[in-house]
C-alpha positions as a Markdown table, in Angstrom:
| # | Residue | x | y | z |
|---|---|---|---|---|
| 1 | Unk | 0.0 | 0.0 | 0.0 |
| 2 | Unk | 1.6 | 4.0 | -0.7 |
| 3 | Unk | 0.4 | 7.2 | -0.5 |
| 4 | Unk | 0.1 | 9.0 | -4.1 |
| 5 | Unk | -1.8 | 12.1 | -3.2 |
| 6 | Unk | -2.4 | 14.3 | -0.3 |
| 7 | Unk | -4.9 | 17.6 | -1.0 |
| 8 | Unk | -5.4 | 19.8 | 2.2 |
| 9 | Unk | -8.3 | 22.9 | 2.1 |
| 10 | Unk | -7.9 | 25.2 | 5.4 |
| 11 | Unk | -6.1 | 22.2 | 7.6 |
| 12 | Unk | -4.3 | 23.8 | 10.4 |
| 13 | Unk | -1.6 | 26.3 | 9.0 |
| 14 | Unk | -2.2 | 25.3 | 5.3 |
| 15 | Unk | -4.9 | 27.6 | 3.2 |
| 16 | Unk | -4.4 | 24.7 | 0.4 |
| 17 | Unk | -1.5 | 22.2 | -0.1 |
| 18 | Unk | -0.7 | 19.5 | -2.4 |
| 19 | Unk | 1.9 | 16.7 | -1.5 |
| 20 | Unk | 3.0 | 14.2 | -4.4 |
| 21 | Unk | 4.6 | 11.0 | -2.8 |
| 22 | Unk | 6.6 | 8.3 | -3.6 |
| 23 | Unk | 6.7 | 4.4 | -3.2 |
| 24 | Unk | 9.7 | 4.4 | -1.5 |
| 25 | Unk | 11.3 | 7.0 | 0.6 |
| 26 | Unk | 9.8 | 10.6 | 1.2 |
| 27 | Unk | 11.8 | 13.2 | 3.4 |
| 28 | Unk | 9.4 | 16.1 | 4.4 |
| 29 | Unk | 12.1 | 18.7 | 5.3 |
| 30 | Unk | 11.5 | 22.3 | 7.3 |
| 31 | Unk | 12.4 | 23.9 | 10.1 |
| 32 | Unk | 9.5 | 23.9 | 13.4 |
| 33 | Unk | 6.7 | 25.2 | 13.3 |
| 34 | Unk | 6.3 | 25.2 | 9.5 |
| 35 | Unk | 3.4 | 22.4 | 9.5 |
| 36 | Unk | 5.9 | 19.3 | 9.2 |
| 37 | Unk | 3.7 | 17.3 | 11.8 |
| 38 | Unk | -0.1 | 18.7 | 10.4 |
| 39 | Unk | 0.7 | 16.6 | 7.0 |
| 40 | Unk | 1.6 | 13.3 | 9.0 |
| 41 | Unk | -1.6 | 14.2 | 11.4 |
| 42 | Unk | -3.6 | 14.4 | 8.0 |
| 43 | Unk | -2.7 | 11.5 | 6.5 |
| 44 | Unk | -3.2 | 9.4 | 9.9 |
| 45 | Unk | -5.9 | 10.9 | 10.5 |
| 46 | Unk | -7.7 | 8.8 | 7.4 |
| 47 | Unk | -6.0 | 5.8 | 9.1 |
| 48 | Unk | -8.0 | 6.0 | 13.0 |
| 49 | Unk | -10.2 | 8.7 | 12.4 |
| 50 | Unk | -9.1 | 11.0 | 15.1 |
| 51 | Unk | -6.0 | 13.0 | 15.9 |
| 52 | Unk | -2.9 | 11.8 | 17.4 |
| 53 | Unk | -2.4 | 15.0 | 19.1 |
| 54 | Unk | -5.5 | 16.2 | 20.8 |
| 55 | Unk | -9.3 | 15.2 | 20.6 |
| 56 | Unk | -9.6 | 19.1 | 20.1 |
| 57 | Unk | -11.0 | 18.9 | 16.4 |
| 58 | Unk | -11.4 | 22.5 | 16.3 |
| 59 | Unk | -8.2 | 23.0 | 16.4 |
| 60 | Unk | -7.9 | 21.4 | 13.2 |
| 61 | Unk | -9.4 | 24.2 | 10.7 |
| 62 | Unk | -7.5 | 27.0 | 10.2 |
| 63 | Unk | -7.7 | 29.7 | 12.4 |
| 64 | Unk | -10.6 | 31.9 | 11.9 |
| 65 | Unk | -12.5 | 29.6 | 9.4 |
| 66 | Unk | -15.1 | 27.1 | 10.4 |
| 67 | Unk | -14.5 | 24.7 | 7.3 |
| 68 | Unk | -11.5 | 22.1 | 6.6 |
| 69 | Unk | -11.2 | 19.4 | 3.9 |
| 70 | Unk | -8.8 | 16.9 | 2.7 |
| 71 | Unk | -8.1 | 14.0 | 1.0 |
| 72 | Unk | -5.3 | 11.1 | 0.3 |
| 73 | Unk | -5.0 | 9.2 | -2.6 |
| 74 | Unk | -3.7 | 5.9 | -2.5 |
| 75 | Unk | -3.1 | 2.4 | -4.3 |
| 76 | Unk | -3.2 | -1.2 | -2.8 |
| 77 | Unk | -0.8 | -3.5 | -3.4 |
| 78 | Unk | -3.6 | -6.3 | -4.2 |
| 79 | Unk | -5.4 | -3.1 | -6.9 |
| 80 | Unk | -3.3 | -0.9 | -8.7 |
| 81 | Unk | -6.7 | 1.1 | -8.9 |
| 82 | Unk | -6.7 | 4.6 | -7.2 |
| 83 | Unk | -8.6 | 5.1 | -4.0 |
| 84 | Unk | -9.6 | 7.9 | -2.7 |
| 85 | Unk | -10.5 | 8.9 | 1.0 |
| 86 | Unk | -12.3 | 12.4 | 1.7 |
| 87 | Unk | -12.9 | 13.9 | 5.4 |
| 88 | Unk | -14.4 | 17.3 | 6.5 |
| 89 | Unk | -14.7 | 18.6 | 9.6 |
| 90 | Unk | -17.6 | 21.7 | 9.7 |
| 91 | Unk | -17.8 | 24.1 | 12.7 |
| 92 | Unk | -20.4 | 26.2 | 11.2 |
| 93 | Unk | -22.9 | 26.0 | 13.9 |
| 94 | Unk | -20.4 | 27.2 | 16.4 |
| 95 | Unk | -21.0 | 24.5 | 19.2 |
| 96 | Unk | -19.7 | 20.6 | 17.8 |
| 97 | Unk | -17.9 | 20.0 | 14.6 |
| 98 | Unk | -19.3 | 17.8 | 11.9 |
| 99 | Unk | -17.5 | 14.9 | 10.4 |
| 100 | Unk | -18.1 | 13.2 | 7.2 |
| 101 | Unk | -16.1 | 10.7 | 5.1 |
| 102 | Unk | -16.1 | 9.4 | 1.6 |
| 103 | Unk | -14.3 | 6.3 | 0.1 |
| 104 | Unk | -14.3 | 6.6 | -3.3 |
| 105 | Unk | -17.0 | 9.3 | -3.7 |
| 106 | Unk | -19.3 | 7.4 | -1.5 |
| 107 | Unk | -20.3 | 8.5 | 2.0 |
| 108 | Unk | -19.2 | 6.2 | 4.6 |
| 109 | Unk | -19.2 | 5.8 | 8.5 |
| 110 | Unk | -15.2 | 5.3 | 10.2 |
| 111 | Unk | -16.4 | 1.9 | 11.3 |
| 112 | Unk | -17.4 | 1.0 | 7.7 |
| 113 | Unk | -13.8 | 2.1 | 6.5 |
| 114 | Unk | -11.3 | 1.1 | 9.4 |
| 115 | Unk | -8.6 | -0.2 | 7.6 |
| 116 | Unk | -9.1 | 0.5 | 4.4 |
| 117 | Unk | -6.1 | 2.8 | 4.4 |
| 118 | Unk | -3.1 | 1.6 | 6.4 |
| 119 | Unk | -0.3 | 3.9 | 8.3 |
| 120 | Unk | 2.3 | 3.0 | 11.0 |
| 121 | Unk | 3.0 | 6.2 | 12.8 |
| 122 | Unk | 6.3 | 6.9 | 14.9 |
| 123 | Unk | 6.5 | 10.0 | 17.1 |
| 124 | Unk | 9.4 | 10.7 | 19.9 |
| 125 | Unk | 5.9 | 10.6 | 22.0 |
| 126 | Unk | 5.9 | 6.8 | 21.6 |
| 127 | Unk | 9.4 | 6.4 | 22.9 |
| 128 | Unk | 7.2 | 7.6 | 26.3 |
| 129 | Unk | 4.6 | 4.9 | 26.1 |
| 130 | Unk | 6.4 | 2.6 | 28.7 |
| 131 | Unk | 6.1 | 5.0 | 31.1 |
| 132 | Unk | 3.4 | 6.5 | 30.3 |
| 133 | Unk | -0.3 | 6.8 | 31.4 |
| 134 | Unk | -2.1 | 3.5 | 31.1 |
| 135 | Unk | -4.6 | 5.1 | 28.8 |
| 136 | Unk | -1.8 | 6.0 | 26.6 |
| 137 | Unk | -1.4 | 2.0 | 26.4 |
| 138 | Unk | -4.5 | 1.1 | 25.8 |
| 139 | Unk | -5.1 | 3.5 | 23.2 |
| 140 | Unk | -2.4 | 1.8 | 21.3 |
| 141 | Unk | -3.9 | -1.5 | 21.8 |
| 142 | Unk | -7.2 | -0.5 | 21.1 |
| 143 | Unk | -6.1 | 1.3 | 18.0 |
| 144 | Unk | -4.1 | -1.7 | 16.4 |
| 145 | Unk | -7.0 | -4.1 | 17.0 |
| 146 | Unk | -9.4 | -2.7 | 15.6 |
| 147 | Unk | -7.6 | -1.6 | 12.5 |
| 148 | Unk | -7.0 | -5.1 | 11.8 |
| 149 | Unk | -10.4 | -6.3 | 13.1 |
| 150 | Unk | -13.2 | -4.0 | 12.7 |
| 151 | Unk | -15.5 | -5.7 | 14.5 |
| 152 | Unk | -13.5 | -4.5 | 17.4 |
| 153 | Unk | -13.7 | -0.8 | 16.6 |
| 154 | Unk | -17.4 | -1.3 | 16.8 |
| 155 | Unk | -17.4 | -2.9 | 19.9 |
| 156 | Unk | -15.3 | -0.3 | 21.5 |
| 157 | Unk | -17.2 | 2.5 | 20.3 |
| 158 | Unk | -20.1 | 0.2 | 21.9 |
| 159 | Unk | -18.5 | -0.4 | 25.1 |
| 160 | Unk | -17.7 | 3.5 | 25.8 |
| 161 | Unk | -21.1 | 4.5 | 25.2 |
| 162 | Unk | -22.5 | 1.5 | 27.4 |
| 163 | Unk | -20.2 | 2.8 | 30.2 |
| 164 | Unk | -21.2 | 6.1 | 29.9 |
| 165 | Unk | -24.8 | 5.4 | 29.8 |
| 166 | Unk | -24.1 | 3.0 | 32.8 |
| 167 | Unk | -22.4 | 5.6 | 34.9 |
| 168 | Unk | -25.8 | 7.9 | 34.3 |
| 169 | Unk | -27.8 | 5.4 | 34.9 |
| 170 | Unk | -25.2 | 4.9 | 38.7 |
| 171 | Unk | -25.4 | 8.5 | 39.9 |
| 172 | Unk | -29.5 | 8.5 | 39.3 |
| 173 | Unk | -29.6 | 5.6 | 42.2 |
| 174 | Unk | -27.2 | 7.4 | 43.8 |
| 175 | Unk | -29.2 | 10.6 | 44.3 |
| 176 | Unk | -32.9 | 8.1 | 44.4 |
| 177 | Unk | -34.0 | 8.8 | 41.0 |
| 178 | Unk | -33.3 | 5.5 | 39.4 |
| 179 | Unk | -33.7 | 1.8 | 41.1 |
| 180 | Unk | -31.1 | -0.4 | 40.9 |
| 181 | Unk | -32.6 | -3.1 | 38.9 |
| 182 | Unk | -32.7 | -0.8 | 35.9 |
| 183 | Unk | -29.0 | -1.4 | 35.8 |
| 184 | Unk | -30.1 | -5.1 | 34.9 |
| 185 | Unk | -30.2 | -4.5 | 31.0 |
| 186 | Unk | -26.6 | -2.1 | 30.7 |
| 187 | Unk | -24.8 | -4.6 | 32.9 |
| 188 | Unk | -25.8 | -7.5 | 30.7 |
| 189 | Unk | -24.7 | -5.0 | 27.7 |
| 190 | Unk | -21.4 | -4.1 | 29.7 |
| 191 | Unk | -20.4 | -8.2 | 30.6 |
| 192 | Unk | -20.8 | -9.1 | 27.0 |
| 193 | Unk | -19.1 | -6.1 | 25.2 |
| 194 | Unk | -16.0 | -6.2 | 28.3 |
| 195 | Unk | -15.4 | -10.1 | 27.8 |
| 196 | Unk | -15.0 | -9.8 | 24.0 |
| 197 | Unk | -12.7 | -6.5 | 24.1 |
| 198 | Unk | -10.4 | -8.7 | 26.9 |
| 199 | Unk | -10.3 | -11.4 | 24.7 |
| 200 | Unk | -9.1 | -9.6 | 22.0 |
| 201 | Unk | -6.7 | -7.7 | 23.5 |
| 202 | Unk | -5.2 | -11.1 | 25.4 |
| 203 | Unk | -5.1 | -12.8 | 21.8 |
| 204 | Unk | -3.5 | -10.1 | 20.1 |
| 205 | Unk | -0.8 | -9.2 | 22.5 |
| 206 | Unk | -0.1 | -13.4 | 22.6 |
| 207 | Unk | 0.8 | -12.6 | 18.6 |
| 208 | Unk | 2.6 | -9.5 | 19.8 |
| 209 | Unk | 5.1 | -11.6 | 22.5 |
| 210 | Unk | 5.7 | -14.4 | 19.8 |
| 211 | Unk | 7.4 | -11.3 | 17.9 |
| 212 | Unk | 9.3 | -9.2 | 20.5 |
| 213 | Unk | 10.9 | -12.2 | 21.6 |
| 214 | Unk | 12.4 | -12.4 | 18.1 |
| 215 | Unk | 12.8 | -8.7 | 17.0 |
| 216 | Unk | 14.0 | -7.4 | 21.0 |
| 217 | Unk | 17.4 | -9.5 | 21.0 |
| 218 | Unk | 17.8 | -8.8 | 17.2 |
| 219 | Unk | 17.7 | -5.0 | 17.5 |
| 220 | Unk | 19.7 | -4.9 | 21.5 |
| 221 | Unk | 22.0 | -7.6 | 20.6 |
| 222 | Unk | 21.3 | -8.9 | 23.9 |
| 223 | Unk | 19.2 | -12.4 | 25.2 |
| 224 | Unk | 17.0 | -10.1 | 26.9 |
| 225 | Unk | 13.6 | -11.2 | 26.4 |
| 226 | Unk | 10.9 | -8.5 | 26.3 |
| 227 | Unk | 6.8 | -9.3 | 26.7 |
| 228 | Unk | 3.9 | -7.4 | 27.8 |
| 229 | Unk | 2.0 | -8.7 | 30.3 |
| 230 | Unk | -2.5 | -8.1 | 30.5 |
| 231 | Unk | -3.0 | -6.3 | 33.4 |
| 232 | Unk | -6.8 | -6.8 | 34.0 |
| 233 | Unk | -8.7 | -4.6 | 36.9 |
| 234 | Unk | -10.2 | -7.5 | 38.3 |
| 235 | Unk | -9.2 | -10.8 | 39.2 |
| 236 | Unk | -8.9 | -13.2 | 35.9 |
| 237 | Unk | -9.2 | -16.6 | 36.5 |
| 238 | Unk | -10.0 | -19.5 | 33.9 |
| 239 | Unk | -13.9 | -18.7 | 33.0 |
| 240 | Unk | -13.2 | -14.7 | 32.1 |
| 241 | Unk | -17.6 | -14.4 | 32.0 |
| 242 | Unk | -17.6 | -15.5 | 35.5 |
| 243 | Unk | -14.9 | -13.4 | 36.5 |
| 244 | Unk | -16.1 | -10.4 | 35.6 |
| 245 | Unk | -19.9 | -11.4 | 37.3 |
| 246 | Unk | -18.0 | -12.0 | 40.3 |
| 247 | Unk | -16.4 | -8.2 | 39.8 |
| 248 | Unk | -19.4 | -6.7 | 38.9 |
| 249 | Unk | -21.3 | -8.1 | 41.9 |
| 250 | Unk | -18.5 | -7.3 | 44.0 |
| 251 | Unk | -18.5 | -3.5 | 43.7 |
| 252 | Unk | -22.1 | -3.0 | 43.3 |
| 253 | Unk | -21.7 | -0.3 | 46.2 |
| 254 | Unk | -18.9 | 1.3 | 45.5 |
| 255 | Unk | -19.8 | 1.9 | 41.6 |
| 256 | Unk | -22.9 | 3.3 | 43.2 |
| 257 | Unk | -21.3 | 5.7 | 46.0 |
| 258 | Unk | -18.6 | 6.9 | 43.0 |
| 259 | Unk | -21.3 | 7.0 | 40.2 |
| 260 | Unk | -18.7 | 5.2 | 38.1 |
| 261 | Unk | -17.8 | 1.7 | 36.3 |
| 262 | Unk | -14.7 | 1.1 | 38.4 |
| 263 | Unk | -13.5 | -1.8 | 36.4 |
| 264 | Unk | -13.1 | -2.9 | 33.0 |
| 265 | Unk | -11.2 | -2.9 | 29.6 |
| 266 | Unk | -11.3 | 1.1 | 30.5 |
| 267 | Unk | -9.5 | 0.5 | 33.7 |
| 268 | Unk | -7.1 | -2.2 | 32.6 |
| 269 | Unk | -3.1 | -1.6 | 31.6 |
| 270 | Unk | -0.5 | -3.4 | 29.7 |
| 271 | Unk | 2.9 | -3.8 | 31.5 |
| 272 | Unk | 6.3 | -4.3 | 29.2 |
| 273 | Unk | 8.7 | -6.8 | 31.4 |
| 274 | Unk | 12.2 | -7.3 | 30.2 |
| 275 | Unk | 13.1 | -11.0 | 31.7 |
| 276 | Unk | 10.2 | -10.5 | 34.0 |
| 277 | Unk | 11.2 | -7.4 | 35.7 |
| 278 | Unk | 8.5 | -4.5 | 35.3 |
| 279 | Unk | 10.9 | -2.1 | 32.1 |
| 280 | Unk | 9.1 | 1.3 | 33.6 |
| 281 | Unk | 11.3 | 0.2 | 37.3 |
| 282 | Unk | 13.6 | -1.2 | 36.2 |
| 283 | Unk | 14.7 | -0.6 | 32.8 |
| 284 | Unk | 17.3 | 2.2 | 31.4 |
| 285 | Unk | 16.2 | 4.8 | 29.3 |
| 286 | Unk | 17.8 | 2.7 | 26.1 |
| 287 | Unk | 15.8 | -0.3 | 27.0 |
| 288 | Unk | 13.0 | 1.3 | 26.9 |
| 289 | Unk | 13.2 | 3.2 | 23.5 |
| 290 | Unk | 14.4 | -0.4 | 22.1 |
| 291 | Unk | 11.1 | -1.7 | 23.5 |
| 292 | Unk | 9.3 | 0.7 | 21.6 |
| 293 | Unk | 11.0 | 0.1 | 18.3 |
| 294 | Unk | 10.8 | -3.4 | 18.6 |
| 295 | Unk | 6.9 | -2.5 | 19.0 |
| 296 | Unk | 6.5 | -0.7 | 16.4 |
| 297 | Unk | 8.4 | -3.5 | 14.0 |
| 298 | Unk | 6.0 | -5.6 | 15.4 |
| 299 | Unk | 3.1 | -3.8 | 14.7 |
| 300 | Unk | 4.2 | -3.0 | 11.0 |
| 301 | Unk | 4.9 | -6.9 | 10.7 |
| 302 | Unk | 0.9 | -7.8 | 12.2 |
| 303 | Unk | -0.8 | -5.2 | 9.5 |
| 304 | Unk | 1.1 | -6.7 | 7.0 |
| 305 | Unk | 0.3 | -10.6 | 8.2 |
| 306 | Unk | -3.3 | -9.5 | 8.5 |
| 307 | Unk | -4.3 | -8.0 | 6.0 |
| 308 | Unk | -1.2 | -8.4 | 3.3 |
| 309 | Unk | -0.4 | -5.3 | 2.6 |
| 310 | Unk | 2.4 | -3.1 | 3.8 |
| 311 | Unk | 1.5 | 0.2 | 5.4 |
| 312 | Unk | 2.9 | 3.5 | 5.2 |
| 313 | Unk | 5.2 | 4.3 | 7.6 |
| 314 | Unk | 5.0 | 7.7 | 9.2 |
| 315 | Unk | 8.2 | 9.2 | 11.1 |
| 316 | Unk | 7.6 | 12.1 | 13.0 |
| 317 | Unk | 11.2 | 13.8 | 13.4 |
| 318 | Unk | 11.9 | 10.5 | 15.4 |
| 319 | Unk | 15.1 | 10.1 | 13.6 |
| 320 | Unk | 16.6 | 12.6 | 16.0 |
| 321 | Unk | 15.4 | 10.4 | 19.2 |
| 322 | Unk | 17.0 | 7.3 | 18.6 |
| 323 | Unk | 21.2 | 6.5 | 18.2 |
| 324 | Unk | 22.9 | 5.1 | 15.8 |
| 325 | Unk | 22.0 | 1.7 | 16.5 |
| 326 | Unk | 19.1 | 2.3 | 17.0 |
| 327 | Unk | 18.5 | 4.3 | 13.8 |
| 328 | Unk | 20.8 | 1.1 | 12.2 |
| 329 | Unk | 17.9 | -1.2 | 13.4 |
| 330 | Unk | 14.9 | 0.9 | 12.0 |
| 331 | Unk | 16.1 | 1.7 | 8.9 |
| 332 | Unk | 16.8 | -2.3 | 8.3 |
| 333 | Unk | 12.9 | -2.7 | 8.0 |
| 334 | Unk | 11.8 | -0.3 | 5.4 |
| 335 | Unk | 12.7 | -2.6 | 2.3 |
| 336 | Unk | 9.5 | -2.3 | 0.1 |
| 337 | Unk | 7.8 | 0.2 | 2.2 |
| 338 | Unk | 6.8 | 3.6 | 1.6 |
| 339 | Unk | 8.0 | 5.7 | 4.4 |
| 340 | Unk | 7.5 | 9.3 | 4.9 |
| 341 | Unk | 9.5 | 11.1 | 7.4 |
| 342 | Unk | 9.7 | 14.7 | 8.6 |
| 343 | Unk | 12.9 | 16.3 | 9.7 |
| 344 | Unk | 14.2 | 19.8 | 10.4 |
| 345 | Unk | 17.5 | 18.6 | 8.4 |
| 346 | Unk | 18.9 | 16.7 | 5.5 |
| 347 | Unk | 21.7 | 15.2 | 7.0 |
| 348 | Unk | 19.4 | 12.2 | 7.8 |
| 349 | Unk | 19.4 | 11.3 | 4.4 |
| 350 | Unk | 23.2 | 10.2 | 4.3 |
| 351 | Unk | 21.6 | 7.0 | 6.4 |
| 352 | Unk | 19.8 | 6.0 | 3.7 |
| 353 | Unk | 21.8 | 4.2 | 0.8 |
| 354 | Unk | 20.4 | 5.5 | -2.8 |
| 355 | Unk | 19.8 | 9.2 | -1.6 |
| 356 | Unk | 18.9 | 10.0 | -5.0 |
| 357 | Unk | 15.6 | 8.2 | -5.4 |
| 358 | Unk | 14.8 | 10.2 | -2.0 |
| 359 | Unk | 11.8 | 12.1 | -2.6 |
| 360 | Unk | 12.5 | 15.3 | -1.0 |
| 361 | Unk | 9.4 | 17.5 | -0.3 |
| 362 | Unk | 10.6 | 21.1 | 1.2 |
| 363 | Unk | 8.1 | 23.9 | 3.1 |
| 364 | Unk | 8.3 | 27.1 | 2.6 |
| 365 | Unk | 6.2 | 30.1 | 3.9 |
């Protein structure tokens, strides 16, 4: 899969801008603050239907307008044939902004498209993830599952709304306006939608250990062995449905005296272990950042397996964040892929051998 086209209308700091890309290697070249990062959150934005930046999507149309479109253009490795992807956000009204997509000139829902375009994106935010909030972790999850499985999108679009119509539903028999056995039909809703979304996540991260073990020592040199352990918030024994009846029983009161879901996929975390001691403790600031490449090999590699085709791969000025070797181990994986990477410099591009077929796109003001 690559990139032909980008077309931005009013997107950020860009009145209108056209990007023509490359199969292979595409250097987007400028110094801060010149809009480097607004193309990559364009173009990944089509991938998860949200920004990696903020949930703000005001902030998205240019400042002073109240309209922003744009559109990528890409091929499939399985169809030569070009496809086009279309979003627009509208804050006309003045209070919420309006989405609307289009595949190919047809109006679609995100859940009907996830995964039709494909991006791997690399920020020097990532290199935080181990440390990180656990949300930030279970965004990552969430967003990898369900771009290879959009079944899972649904369900977790589902599962939020259940939750928040569950915690409503909590503070109403809290304050005597609501009796408790109207939580009977949400709950049922909630132990459904909660066992398949741990399921998933469990199977998935299985795939994802049978591939750090592999990619970890190759990149570190080392024997270390990396995994990531499924940190549920509530005890997991064999029958998952029972154990999270059991849960859900167990904190009737206090869900009622907080007015919130206190457990569930929402309040579980994922926990990287280098030979089973706990990386964010333990583990030295290189570890970590190796962790997080060999995580992001590994989620190129599952894309690819899933769905055979080769995503884009988008580096945000991460080139900068990482060493030699560790630069020496990333750029071993971009054979027959399209990359596109923003810097502030060229000098990057002596890394790369065949310089020449670089596509070089440079901004100007």
């Amino acid at each position: 899969m690559y990139l032909t086209t980008l077309q931005l209308n009013n997107f950020r700091n860009f009145k209108e801008g056209r990007f023509n890309f490359k199969q292979g290697l595409n250097f987007i070249v400028a110094p801060n603050t010149y809009g480097k990062t607004n193309i990559l959150e364009a173009i990944y934005f089509l991938v998860i239907f949200q920004s990696f930046r903020n949930n703000e999507l005001r902030s998205l149309i240019r400042e002073n307008l109240e309209i922003t479109e744009w559109e990528v253009r890409f091929k499939k490795e399985s169809d030569d044939k070009d496809q086009k992807l279309w979003a627009v956000l509208d804050f006309s009204n003045g209070k919420v902004v309006h989405k609307a997509f289009k595949l190919n000139g047809v109006k679609k829902q995100p859940y009907q498209i996830m995964g039709e375009f494909q991006a791997v994106l690399f920020t020097p935010q990532d290199l935080n993830l181990v440390c990180d909030q656990p949300s930030s972790r279970r965004h990552f999850i969430d967003t990898l599952i369900s771009r290879i499985n959009p079944l899972y999108y649904r369900n977790l679009l589902n599962y939020k709304r259940v939750v928040r119509a569950r915690n409503r539903l909590l503070y109403l028999i809290q304050i005597g306006k609501a009796e408790m056995k109207e939580l009977d039909f949400w709950n049922k809703q909630f132990l459904s939608l909660a066992e398949f979304l741990v399921r998933e996540r469990v199977l998935v991260l299985r795939k994802i250990n049978q591939q750090l073990k592999e990619i970890y020592p190759r990149i570190t040199d080392t024997k270390d062995l990396l995994r990531i352990d499924y940190q549920t918030s509530f005890t997991y024994q064999n029958d998952l449905k029972n154990s999270l009846t059991l849960k859900l029983n167990e904190v009737r009161n206090e869900e009622i005296d907080s007015a919130q879901t206190v457990f569930g996929p929402h309040r579980d975390d994922l926990v990287f272990k280098l030979d089973d001691k706990k990386l964010a403790l333990y583990g030295s600031r290189g570890e970590q950042r190796s962790a997080i490449l060999s995580l992001k090999i590994t989620e190129l590699n599952l894309i690819k397996k899933k769905l055979g085709e080769s995503p884009v791969l988008l580096l945000d000025d991460v080139l900068s964040e990482l060493d030699h070797k560790r630069q020496t181990a990333l750029l071993g994986v971009l054979d027959n892929l399209q990359v596109i990477i923003t810097t502030t410099e060229t000098g990057h591009l002596k890394r790369f051998n065949h310089a020449s077929q670089v596509n070089l796109i440079k901004l100007r003001k």
